[in-house]
């Protein structure tokens, strides 16, 4: 568990999560790097960290679609994505969410579980092989 991942670690988390999604669910991952900013709506060191992770992933030439930085609603709601992130390949259709840190991820999954009625599975441990 990495409470506050670096951009490089976020990039690695995205790659591992995309592979896990493909293996467990069987469809193509559409990875969204989450932030409190969508496409430059805010400037802050936390946003910069996410943007750096996206750039690192772009340099890795991966075989799945990804996008960031996106607020959660822009990542999963097509009508919101059309307004906040038009023309995106993932916005509005994300099926893999990369939270910027453990605090945000923990809050997000507990909201989905307790308010959204979703079932939380896991933890799913990834990335232990070096």
PDB file of C-alpha atoms in Angstrom:
ATOM      1  CA  UNK A   1       0.000   0.000   0.000  1.00  0.00           C
ATOM      2  CA  UNK A   2       1.361   3.399  -1.020  1.00  0.00           C
ATOM      3  CA  UNK A   3      -0.458   6.189   0.875  1.00  0.00           C
ATOM      4  CA  UNK A   4       0.862   9.043  -1.277  1.00  0.00           C
ATOM      5  CA  UNK A   5       2.247   7.669  -4.564  1.00  0.00           C
ATOM      6  CA  UNK A   6       4.666   9.570  -6.757  1.00  0.00           C
ATOM      7  CA  UNK A   7       3.797  10.178 -10.427  1.00  0.00           C
ATOM      8  CA  UNK A   8       5.919   7.146 -11.388  1.00  0.00           C
ATOM      9  CA  UNK A   9       4.119   4.998  -8.826  1.00  0.00           C
ATOM     10  CA  UNK A  10       0.715   6.228 -10.077  1.00  0.00           C
ATOM     11  CA  UNK A  11       1.799   5.240 -13.570  1.00  0.00           C
ATOM     12  CA  UNK A  12       2.751   1.755 -12.351  1.00  0.00           C
ATOM     13  CA  UNK A  13      -0.526   1.485 -10.424  1.00  0.00           C
ATOM     14  CA  UNK A  14      -2.444   2.336 -13.606  1.00  0.00           C
ATOM     15  CA  UNK A  15      -0.614  -0.342 -15.609  1.00  0.00           C
ATOM     16  CA  UNK A  16      -1.183  -2.989 -12.932  1.00  0.00           C
ATOM     17  CA  UNK A  17      -4.832  -1.973 -12.486  1.00  0.00           C
ATOM     18  CA  UNK A  18      -5.493  -2.090 -16.225  1.00  0.00           C
ATOM     19  CA  UNK A  19      -4.027  -5.599 -16.390  1.00  0.00           C
ATOM     20  CA  UNK A  20      -6.054  -6.712 -13.366  1.00  0.00           C
ATOM     21  CA  UNK A  21      -9.237  -5.291 -14.901  1.00  0.00           C
ATOM     22  CA  UNK A  22      -8.628  -7.086 -18.192  1.00  0.00           C
ATOM     23  CA  UNK A  23      -7.894 -10.383 -16.406  1.00  0.00           C
ATOM     24  CA  UNK A  24     -10.829 -10.239 -13.986  1.00  0.00           C
ATOM     25  CA  UNK A  25     -13.517  -8.556 -16.082  1.00  0.00           C
ATOM     26  CA  UNK A  26     -12.464  -9.532 -19.574  1.00  0.00           C
ATOM     27  CA  UNK A  27     -13.040  -6.247 -21.346  1.00  0.00           C
ATOM     28  CA  UNK A  28     -10.705  -3.468 -22.391  1.00  0.00           C
ATOM     29  CA  UNK A  29      -9.634  -1.142 -19.592  1.00  0.00           C
ATOM     30  CA  UNK A  30     -10.449   2.546 -19.899  1.00  0.00           C
ATOM     31  CA  UNK A  31      -8.294   4.162 -17.254  1.00  0.00           C
ATOM     32  CA  UNK A  32      -9.098   7.537 -15.684  1.00  0.00           C
ATOM     33  CA  UNK A  33      -6.585   9.356 -13.516  1.00  0.00           C
ATOM     34  CA  UNK A  34      -8.765  11.126 -10.965  1.00  0.00           C
ATOM     35  CA  UNK A  35      -8.205  14.589  -9.558  1.00  0.00           C
ATOM     36  CA  UNK A  36     -10.162  17.506  -8.159  1.00  0.00           C
ATOM     37  CA  UNK A  37      -9.439  19.161 -11.524  1.00  0.00           C
ATOM     38  CA  UNK A  38     -10.655  18.294 -15.006  1.00  0.00           C
ATOM     39  CA  UNK A  39      -8.519  19.304 -17.971  1.00  0.00           C
ATOM     40  CA  UNK A  40      -6.877  22.263 -16.258  1.00  0.00           C
ATOM     41  CA  UNK A  41      -9.837  23.573 -14.272  1.00  0.00           C
ATOM     42  CA  UNK A  42      -7.514  23.979 -11.267  1.00  0.00           C
ATOM     43  CA  UNK A  43      -3.806  24.364 -10.703  1.00  0.00           C
ATOM     44  CA  UNK A  44      -2.157  22.776  -7.685  1.00  0.00           C
ATOM     45  CA  UNK A  45       0.740  20.468  -6.866  1.00  0.00           C
ATOM     46  CA  UNK A  46      -1.720  17.560  -6.479  1.00  0.00           C
ATOM     47  CA  UNK A  47      -3.013  18.156 -10.009  1.00  0.00           C
ATOM     48  CA  UNK A  48       0.523  18.392 -11.349  1.00  0.00           C
ATOM     49  CA  UNK A  49       1.310  14.989  -9.809  1.00  0.00           C
ATOM     50  CA  UNK A  50      -1.569  13.415 -11.741  1.00  0.00           C
ATOM     51  CA  UNK A  51      -0.590  15.160 -14.980  1.00  0.00           C
ATOM     52  CA  UNK A  52       2.981  13.921 -14.594  1.00  0.00           C
ATOM     53  CA  UNK A  53       1.705  10.370 -14.114  1.00  0.00           C
ATOM     54  CA  UNK A  54      -0.377  10.649 -17.290  1.00  0.00           C
ATOM     55  CA  UNK A  55       2.657  11.876 -19.220  1.00  0.00           C
ATOM     56  CA  UNK A  56       4.798   9.019 -17.890  1.00  0.00           C
ATOM     57  CA  UNK A  57       2.156   6.527 -18.976  1.00  0.00           C
ATOM     58  CA  UNK A  58       2.001   8.145 -22.416  1.00  0.00           C
ATOM     59  CA  UNK A  59       5.769   7.603 -22.723  1.00  0.00           C
ATOM     60  CA  UNK A  60       5.314   3.894 -21.938  1.00  0.00           C
ATOM     61  CA  UNK A  61       3.188   3.379 -25.078  1.00  0.00           C
ATOM     62  CA  UNK A  62       0.651   1.115 -23.362  1.00  0.00           C
ATOM     63  CA  UNK A  63      -2.063  -0.775 -25.231  1.00  0.00           C
ATOM     64  CA  UNK A  64      -5.079   0.610 -23.369  1.00  0.00           C
ATOM     65  CA  UNK A  65      -6.948   3.918 -23.368  1.00  0.00           C
ATOM     66  CA  UNK A  66      -6.303   6.345 -20.521  1.00  0.00           C
ATOM     67  CA  UNK A  67      -7.003   9.960 -19.717  1.00  0.00           C
ATOM     68  CA  UNK A  68      -6.439  12.501 -16.991  1.00  0.00           C
ATOM     69  CA  UNK A  69      -6.741  14.598 -15.099  1.00  0.00           C
ATOM     70  CA  UNK A  70     -10.473  14.043 -14.604  1.00  0.00           C
ATOM     71  CA  UNK A  71     -12.911  14.668 -11.790  1.00  0.00           C
ATOM     72  CA  UNK A  72     -14.933  11.566 -10.931  1.00  0.00           C
ATOM     73  CA  UNK A  73     -18.128  12.803 -12.581  1.00  0.00           C
ATOM     74  CA  UNK A  74     -16.273  13.599 -15.817  1.00  0.00           C
ATOM     75  CA  UNK A  75     -14.685  10.150 -15.725  1.00  0.00           C
ATOM     76  CA  UNK A  76     -17.882   8.119 -15.433  1.00  0.00           C
ATOM     77  CA  UNK A  77     -20.874  10.231 -16.535  1.00  0.00           C
ATOM     78  CA  UNK A  78     -21.069  10.754 -20.319  1.00  0.00           C
ATOM     79  CA  UNK A  79     -23.155  13.938 -20.138  1.00  0.00           C
ATOM     80  CA  UNK A  80     -20.713  15.532 -17.679  1.00  0.00           C
ATOM     81  CA  UNK A  81     -17.737  14.405 -19.764  1.00  0.00           C
ATOM     82  CA  UNK A  82     -19.255  16.029 -22.839  1.00  0.00           C
ATOM     83  CA  UNK A  83     -19.192  19.382 -21.010  1.00  0.00           C
ATOM     84  CA  UNK A  84     -15.997  19.117 -18.950  1.00  0.00           C
ATOM     85  CA  UNK A  85     -13.775  16.972 -21.196  1.00  0.00           C
ATOM     86  CA  UNK A  86     -15.162  16.925 -24.737  1.00  0.00           C
ATOM     87  CA  UNK A  87     -13.388  14.767 -27.269  1.00  0.00           C
ATOM     88  CA  UNK A  88     -11.823  12.468 -24.708  1.00  0.00           C
ATOM     89  CA  UNK A  89     -11.374   8.766 -25.320  1.00  0.00           C
ATOM     90  CA  UNK A  90     -12.060   7.704 -21.732  1.00  0.00           C
ATOM     91  CA  UNK A  91     -14.033  10.565 -20.180  1.00  0.00           C
ATOM     92  CA  UNK A  92     -17.567   9.455 -19.403  1.00  0.00           C
ATOM     93  CA  UNK A  93     -16.717   5.797 -19.975  1.00  0.00           C
ATOM     94  CA  UNK A  94     -13.948   4.962 -17.498  1.00  0.00           C
ATOM     95  CA  UNK A  95     -13.978   1.482 -15.994  1.00  0.00           C
ATOM     96  CA  UNK A  96     -10.679   1.743 -14.083  1.00  0.00           C
ATOM     97  CA  UNK A  97     -10.272   4.646 -11.668  1.00  0.00           C
ATOM     98  CA  UNK A  98      -6.822   5.696 -10.472  1.00  0.00           C
ATOM     99  CA  UNK A  99      -7.161   7.713  -7.283  1.00  0.00           C
ATOM    100  CA  UNK A 100      -4.338  10.166  -6.561  1.00  0.00           C
ATOM    101  CA  UNK A 101      -3.711   8.834  -3.055  1.00  0.00           C
ATOM    102  CA  UNK A 102      -4.923   6.363  -0.455  1.00  0.00           C
ATOM    103  CA  UNK A 103      -7.130   8.923   1.306  1.00  0.00           C
ATOM    104  CA  UNK A 104      -9.153   9.651  -1.833  1.00  0.00           C
ATOM    105  CA  UNK A 105      -9.333   5.968  -2.784  1.00  0.00           C
ATOM    106  CA  UNK A 106     -10.517   4.899   0.645  1.00  0.00           C
ATOM    107  CA  UNK A 107     -13.190   7.599   0.757  1.00  0.00           C
ATOM    108  CA  UNK A 108     -14.299   6.748  -2.786  1.00  0.00           C
ATOM    109  CA  UNK A 109     -14.732   3.033  -2.236  1.00  0.00           C
ATOM    110  CA  UNK A 110     -16.552   3.550   1.062  1.00  0.00           C
ATOM    111  CA  UNK A 111     -18.978   6.004  -0.585  1.00  0.00           C
ATOM    112  CA  UNK A 112     -19.628   3.529  -3.405  1.00  0.00           C
ATOM    113  CA  UNK A 113     -20.168   0.725  -0.919  1.00  0.00           C
ATOM    114  CA  UNK A 114     -22.251   2.510   1.717  1.00  0.00           C
ATOM    115  CA  UNK A 115     -24.276   4.956  -0.370  1.00  0.00           C
ATOM    116  CA  UNK A 116     -24.142   3.397  -3.827  1.00  0.00           C
ATOM    117  CA  UNK A 117     -24.887  -0.137  -2.679  1.00  0.00           C
ATOM    118  CA  UNK A 118     -21.799  -1.555  -4.411  1.00  0.00           C
ATOM    119  CA  UNK A 119     -19.937  -4.570  -3.121  1.00  0.00           C
ATOM    120  CA  UNK A 120     -16.327  -3.949  -2.190  1.00  0.00           C
ATOM    121  CA  UNK A 121     -14.005  -6.814  -3.140  1.00  0.00           C
ATOM    122  CA  UNK A 122     -10.492  -7.073  -1.922  1.00  0.00           C
ATOM    123  CA  UNK A 123      -8.039  -5.928  -1.170  1.00  0.00           C
ATOM    124  CA  UNK A 124      -6.539  -7.004  -4.459  1.00  0.00           C
ATOM    125  CA  UNK A 125      -2.782  -6.991  -4.034  1.00  0.00           C
ATOM    126  CA  UNK A 126      -0.826  -5.980  -7.143  1.00  0.00           C
ATOM    127  CA  UNK A 127       2.723  -5.176  -8.091  1.00  0.00           C
ATOM    128  CA  UNK A 128       4.639  -7.244  -5.572  1.00  0.00           C
ATOM    129  CA  UNK A 129       7.038  -8.818  -8.066  1.00  0.00           C
ATOM    130  CA  UNK A 130      10.161  -6.764  -8.661  1.00  0.00           C
TER     131      UNK A 130
END
